[in-house]
mmCIF file of C-alpha atoms and ligand atoms in Angstrom:
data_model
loop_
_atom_site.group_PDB
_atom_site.id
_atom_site.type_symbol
_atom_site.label_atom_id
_atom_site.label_comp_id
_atom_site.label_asym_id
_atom_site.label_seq_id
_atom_site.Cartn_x
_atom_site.Cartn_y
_atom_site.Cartn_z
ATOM 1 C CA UNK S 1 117.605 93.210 93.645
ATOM 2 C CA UNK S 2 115.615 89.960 93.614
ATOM 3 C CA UNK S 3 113.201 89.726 91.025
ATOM 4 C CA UNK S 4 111.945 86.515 92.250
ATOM 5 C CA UNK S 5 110.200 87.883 95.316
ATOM 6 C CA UNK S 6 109.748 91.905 94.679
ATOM 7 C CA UNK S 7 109.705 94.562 91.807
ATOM 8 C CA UNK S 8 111.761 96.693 91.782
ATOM 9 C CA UNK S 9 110.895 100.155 91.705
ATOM 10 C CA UNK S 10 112.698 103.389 90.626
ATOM 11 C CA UNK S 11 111.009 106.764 92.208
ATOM 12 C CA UNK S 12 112.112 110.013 91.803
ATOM 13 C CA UNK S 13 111.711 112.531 94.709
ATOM 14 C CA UNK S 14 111.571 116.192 92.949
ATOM 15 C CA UNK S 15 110.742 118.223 96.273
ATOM 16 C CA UNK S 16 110.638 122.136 95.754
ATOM 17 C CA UNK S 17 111.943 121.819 92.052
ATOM 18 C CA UNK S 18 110.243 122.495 88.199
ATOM 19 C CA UNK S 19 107.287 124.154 88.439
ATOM 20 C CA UNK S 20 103.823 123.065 86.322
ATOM 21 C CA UNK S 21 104.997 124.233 82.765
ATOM 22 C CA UNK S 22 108.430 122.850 83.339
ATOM 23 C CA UNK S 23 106.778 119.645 84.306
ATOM 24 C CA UNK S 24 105.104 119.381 80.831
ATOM 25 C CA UNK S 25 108.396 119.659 79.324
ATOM 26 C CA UNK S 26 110.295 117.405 81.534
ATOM 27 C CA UNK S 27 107.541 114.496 81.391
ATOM 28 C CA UNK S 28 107.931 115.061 77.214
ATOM 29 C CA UNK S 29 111.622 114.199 77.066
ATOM 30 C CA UNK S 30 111.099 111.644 79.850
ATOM 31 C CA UNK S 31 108.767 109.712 77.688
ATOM 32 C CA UNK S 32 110.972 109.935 74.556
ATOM 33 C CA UNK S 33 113.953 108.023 76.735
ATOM 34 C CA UNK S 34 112.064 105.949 78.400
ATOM 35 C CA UNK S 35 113.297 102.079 77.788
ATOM 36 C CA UNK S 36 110.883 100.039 76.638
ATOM 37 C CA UNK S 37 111.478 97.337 79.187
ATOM 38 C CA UNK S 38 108.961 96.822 81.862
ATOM 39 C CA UNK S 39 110.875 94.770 84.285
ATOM 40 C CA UNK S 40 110.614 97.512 86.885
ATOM 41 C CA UNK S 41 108.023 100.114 88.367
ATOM 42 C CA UNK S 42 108.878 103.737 87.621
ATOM 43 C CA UNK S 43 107.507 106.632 89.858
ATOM 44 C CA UNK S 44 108.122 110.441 89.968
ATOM 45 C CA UNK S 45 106.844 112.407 92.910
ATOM 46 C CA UNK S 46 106.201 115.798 92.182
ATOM 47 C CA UNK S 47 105.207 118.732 94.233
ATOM 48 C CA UNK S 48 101.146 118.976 94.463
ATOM 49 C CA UNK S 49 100.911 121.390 91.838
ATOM 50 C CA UNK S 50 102.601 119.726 89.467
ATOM 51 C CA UNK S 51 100.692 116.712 89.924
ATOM 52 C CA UNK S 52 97.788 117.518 87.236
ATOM 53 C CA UNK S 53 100.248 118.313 84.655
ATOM 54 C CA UNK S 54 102.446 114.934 85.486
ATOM 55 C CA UNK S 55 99.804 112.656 85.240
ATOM 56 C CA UNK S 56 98.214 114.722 82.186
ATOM 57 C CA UNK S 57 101.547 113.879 80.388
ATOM 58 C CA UNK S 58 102.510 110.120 81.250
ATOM 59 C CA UNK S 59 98.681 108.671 80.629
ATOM 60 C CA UNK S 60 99.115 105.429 79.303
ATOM 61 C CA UNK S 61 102.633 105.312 79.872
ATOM 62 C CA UNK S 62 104.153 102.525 82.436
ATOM 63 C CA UNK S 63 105.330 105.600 84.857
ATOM 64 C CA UNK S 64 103.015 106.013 87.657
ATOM 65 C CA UNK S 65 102.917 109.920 89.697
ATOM 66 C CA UNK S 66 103.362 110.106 93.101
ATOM 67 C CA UNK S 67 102.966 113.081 96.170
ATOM 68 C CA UNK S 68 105.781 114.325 98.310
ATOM 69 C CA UNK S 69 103.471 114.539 101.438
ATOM 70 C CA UNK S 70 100.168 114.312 102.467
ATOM 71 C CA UNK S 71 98.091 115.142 105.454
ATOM 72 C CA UNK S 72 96.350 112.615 108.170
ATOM 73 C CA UNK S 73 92.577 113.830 108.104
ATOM 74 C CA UNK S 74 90.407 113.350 105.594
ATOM 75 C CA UNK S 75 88.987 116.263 105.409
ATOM 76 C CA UNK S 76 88.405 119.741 107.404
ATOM 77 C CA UNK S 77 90.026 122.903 108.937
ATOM 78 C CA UNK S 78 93.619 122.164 107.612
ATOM 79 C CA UNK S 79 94.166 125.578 105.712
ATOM 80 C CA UNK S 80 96.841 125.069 103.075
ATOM 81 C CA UNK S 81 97.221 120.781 103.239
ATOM 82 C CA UNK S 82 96.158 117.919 100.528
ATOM 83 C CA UNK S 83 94.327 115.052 101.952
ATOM 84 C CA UNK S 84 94.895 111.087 100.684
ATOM 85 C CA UNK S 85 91.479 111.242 99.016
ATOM 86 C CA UNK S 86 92.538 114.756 97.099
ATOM 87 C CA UNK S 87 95.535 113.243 95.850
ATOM 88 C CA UNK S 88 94.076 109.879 94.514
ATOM 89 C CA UNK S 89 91.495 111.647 92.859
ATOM 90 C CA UNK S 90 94.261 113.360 91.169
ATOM 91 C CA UNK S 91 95.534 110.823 89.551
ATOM 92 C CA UNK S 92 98.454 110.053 92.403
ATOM 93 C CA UNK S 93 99.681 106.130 93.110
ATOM 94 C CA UNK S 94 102.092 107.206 95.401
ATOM 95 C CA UNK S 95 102.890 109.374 98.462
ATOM 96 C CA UNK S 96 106.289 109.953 100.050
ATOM 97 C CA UNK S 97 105.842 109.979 103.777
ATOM 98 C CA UNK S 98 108.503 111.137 106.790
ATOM 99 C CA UNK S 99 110.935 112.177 104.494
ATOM 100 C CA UNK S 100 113.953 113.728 106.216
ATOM 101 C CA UNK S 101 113.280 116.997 105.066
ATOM 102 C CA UNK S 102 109.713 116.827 106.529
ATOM 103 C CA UNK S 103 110.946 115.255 109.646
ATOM 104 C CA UNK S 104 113.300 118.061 110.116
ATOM 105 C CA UNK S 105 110.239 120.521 109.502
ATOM 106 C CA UNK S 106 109.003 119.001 112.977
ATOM 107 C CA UNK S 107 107.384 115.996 111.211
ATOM 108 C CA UNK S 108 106.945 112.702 114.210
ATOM 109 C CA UNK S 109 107.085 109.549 114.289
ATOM 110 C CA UNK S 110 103.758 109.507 115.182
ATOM 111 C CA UNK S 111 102.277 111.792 112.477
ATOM 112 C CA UNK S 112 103.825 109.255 109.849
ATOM 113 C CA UNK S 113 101.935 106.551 111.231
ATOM 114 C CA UNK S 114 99.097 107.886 110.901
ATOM 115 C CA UNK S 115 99.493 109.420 107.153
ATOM 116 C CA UNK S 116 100.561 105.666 106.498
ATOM 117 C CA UNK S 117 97.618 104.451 107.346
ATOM 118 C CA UNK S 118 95.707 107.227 105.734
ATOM 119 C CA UNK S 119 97.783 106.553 102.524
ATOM 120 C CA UNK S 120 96.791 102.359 102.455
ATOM 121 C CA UNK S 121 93.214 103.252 103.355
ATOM 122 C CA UNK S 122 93.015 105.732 100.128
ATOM 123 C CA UNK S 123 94.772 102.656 98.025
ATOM 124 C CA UNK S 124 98.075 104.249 97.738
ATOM 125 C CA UNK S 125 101.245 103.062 97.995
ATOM 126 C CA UNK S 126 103.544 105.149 100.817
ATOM 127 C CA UNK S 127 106.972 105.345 100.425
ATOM 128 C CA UNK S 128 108.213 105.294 103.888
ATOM 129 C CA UNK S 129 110.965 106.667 104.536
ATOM 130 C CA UNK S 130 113.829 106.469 107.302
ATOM 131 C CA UNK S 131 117.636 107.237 107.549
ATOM 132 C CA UNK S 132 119.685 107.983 110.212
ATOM 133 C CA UNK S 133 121.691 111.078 110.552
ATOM 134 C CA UNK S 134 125.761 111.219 110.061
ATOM 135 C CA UNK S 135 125.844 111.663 114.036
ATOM 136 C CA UNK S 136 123.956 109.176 114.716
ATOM 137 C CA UNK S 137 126.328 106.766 112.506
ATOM 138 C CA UNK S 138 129.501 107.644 114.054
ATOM 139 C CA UNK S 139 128.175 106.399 117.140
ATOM 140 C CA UNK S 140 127.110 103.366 116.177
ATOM 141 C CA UNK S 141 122.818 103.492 116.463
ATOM 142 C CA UNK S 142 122.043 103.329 113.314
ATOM 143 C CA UNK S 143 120.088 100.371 113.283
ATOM 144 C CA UNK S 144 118.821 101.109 116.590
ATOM 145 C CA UNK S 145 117.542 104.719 114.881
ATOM 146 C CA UNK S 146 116.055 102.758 111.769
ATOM 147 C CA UNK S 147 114.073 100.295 114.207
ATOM 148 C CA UNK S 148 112.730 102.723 116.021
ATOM 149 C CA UNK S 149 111.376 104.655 113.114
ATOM 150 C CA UNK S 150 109.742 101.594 111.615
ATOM 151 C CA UNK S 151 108.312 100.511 114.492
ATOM 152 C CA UNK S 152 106.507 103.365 114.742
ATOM 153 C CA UNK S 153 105.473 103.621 111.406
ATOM 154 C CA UNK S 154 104.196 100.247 111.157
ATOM 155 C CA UNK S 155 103.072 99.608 114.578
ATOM 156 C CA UNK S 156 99.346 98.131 114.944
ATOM 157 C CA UNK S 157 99.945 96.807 111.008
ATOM 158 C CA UNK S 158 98.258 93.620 109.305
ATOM 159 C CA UNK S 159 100.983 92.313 107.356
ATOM 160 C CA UNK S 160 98.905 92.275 104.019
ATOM 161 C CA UNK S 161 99.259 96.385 104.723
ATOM 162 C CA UNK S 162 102.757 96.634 105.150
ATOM 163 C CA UNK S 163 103.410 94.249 101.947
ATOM 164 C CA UNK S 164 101.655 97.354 99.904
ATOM 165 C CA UNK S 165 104.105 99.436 100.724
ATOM 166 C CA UNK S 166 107.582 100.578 99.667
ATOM 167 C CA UNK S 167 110.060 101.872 102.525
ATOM 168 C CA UNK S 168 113.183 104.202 101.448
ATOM 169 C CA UNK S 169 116.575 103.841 103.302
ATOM 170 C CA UNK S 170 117.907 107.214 102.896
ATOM 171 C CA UNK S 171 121.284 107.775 105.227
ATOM 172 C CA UNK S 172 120.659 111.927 105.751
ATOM 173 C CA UNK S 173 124.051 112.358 105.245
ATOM 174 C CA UNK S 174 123.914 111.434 101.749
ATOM 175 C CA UNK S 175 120.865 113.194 101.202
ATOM 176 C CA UNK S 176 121.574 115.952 98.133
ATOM 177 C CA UNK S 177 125.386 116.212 99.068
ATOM 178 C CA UNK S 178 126.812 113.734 96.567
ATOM 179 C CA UNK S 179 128.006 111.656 99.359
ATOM 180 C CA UNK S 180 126.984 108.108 98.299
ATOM 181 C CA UNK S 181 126.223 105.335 100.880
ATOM 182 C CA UNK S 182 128.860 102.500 99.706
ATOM 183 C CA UNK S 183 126.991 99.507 98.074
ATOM 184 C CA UNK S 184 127.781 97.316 101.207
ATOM 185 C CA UNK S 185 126.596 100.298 103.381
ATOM 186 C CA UNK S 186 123.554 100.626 101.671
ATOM 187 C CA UNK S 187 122.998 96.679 101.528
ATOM 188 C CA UNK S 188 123.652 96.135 105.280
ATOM 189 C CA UNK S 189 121.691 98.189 106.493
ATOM 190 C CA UNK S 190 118.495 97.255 103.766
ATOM 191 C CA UNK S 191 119.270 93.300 104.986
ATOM 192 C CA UNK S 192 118.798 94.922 108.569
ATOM 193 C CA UNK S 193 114.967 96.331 107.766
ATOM 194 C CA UNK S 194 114.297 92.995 105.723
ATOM 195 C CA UNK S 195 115.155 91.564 109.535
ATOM 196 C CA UNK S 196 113.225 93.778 111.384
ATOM 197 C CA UNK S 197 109.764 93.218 108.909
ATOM 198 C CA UNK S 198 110.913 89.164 109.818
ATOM 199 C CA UNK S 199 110.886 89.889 113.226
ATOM 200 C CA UNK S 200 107.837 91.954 113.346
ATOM 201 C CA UNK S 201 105.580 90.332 110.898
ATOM 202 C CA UNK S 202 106.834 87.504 108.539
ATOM 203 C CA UNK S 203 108.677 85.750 106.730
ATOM 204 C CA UNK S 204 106.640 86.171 103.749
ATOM 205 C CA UNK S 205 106.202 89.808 104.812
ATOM 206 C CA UNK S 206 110.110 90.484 104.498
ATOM 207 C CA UNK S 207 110.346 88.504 101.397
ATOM 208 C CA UNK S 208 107.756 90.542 99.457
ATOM 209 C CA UNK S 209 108.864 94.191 101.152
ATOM 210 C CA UNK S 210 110.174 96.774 98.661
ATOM 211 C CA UNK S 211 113.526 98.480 99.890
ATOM 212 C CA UNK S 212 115.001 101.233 97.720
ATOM 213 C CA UNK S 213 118.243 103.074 98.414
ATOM 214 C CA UNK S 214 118.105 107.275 98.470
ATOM 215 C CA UNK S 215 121.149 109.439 99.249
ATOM 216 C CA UNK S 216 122.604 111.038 95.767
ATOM 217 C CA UNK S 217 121.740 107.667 93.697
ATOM 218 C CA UNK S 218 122.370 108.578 89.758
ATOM 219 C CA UNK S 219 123.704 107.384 86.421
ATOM 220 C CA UNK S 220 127.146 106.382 87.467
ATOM 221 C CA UNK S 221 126.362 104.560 90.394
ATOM 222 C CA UNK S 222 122.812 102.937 90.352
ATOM 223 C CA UNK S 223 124.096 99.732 88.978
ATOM 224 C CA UNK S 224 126.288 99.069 91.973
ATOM 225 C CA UNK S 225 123.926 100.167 94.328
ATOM 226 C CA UNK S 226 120.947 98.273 92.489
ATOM 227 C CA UNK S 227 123.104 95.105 92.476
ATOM 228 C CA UNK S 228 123.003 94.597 96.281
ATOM 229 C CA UNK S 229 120.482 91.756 97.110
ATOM 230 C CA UNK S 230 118.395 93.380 99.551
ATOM 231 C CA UNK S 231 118.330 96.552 97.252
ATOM 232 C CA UNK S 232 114.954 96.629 95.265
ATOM 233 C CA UNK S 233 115.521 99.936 94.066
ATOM 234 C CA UNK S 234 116.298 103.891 94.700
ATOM 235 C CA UNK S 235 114.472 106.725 95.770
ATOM 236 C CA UNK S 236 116.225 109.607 93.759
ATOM 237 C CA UNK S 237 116.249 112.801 94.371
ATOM 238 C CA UNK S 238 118.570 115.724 92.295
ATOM 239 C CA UNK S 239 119.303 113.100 89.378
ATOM 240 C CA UNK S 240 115.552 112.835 88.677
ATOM 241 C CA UNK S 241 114.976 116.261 87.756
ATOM 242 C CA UNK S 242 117.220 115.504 84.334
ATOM 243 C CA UNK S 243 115.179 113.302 82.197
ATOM 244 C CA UNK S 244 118.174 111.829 80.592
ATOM 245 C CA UNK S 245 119.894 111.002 83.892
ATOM 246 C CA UNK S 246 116.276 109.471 85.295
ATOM 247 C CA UNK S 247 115.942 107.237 82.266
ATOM 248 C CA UNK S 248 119.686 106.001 82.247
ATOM 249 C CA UNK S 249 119.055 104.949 85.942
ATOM 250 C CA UNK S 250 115.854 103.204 84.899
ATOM 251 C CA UNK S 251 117.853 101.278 81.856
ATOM 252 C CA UNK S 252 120.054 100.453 84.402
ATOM 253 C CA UNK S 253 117.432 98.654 86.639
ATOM 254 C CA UNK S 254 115.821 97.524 83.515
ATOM 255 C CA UNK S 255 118.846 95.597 82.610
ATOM 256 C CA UNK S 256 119.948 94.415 85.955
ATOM 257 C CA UNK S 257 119.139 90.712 86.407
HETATM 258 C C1 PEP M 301 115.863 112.383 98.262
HETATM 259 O O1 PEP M 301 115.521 113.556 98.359
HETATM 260 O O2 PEP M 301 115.080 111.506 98.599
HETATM 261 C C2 PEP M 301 117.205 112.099 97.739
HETATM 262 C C3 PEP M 301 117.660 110.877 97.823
HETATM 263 O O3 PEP M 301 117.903 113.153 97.199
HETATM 264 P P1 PEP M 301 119.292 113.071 96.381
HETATM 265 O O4 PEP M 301 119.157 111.948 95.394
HETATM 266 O O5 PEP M 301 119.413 114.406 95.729
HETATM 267 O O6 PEP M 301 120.358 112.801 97.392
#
């Protein structure tokens, strides 16, 4: 972390978990345990349904509710999909987009770009994600994977844009199987994005750019893996569906210089 330039943020991702009711109930405790520092952002992204009840319950808190997805049009023939404008008016600050659970629904490159810049045009703040698969690691292209996902993401950008967002490095291999990136591995290859937003934008841009660590983050390891410089926070997955392991985690940032 580096407070100087960025604040930090701790988001939890809940995907296809708790449904409404068990969101009141979750969001109850939550709020009991929350620290009462404020020296980070807090986020939970909940499935749409849930999102009425989530942002019912933390009014007036500091902990913002975000979406897991949205789609690219604003409006129309999209039978069963939740457009940017749906979910701001719901009371949503953030949207998870290319998640590598979506991607590996068929979600491209492409598509993400454009929900990005649906998501910044509503006033939202996407949580981009990328994350190369264990494969793809053993070979050796992981930064060459990562680059080519954020170019595409961001491609056609105005800097001012892409210092709105957040982006989440989240290795696929570490992705729900307990198998954490090591805090070097998940520093390198953060300090490798803050290059590529250099060399694509700015230096200012790279300073001020938001890049959280996902891959089976919780309790026991956040401070190591919030510790590393270029680490500005984690995307969390499984340990954000127990309110007392969420709050620990955000302690843990809290108290972080
Ligand atoms: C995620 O889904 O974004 C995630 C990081 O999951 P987990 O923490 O369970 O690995």
């Amino acid at each position: 972390m580096n407070r100087k330039y960025r604040r930090p943020l701790i988001a939890g991702n809940w995907k296809m978990n708790l449904t409404p009711s068990e969101t009141k109930v979750f969001m109850s405790r939550f709020r009991e345990l929350l620290p009462k520092g404020r020296n980070n952002d807090v986020a939970i992204c909940v499935p749409a349904v849930c999102i009425p009840a989530a942002v019912h319950a933390m009014r007036e808190s500091r902990v913002s509710i975000g979406a897991e997805n949205c789609n690219a049009n604003p409006a129309g023939a999209y039978t069963g999909e939740i457009s940017a404008s749906m979910l701001l008016d719901a009371g949503c600050k953030y949207v998870i987009l290319g998640h590598s659970e979506r991607r590996a629904m068929g979600e491209t490159d492409q598509e993400i770009h454009q929900k990005l810049l649906t998501v910044l045009d509503a006033g939202m703040t996407p949580i981009l994600c990328c994350g190369e698969s264990l494969e793809q690691r053993e070979v050796g292209v992981t930064e060459e994977w990562i680059s080519m996902q954020l170019k595409y993401a961001l491609q056609g950008l105005d800097p001012r844009d892409v210092r709105r967002l957040v982006i989440a490095y989240e290795p696929i291999w570490a992705i729900g199987t307990g198998k954490t990136a090591t805090p070097a591995q998940a520093q390198e290859v953060c300090a490798q994005i803050r290059l590529l937003i250099r060399k694509l934008f700015d230096a200012r841009t790279a300073r001020a750019a938001v890049i959280l660590y996902g891959g089976s983050m919780n309790e026991k390891n956040a401070a190591e893996l919030l510790s590393q410089p270029d680490v500005d926070g984690g995307l969390i997955g499984g340990a954000s569906l127990i309110p007392e392991k969420l709050a620990k985690i955000v302690e843990t940032a809290n108290e972080l210089e």
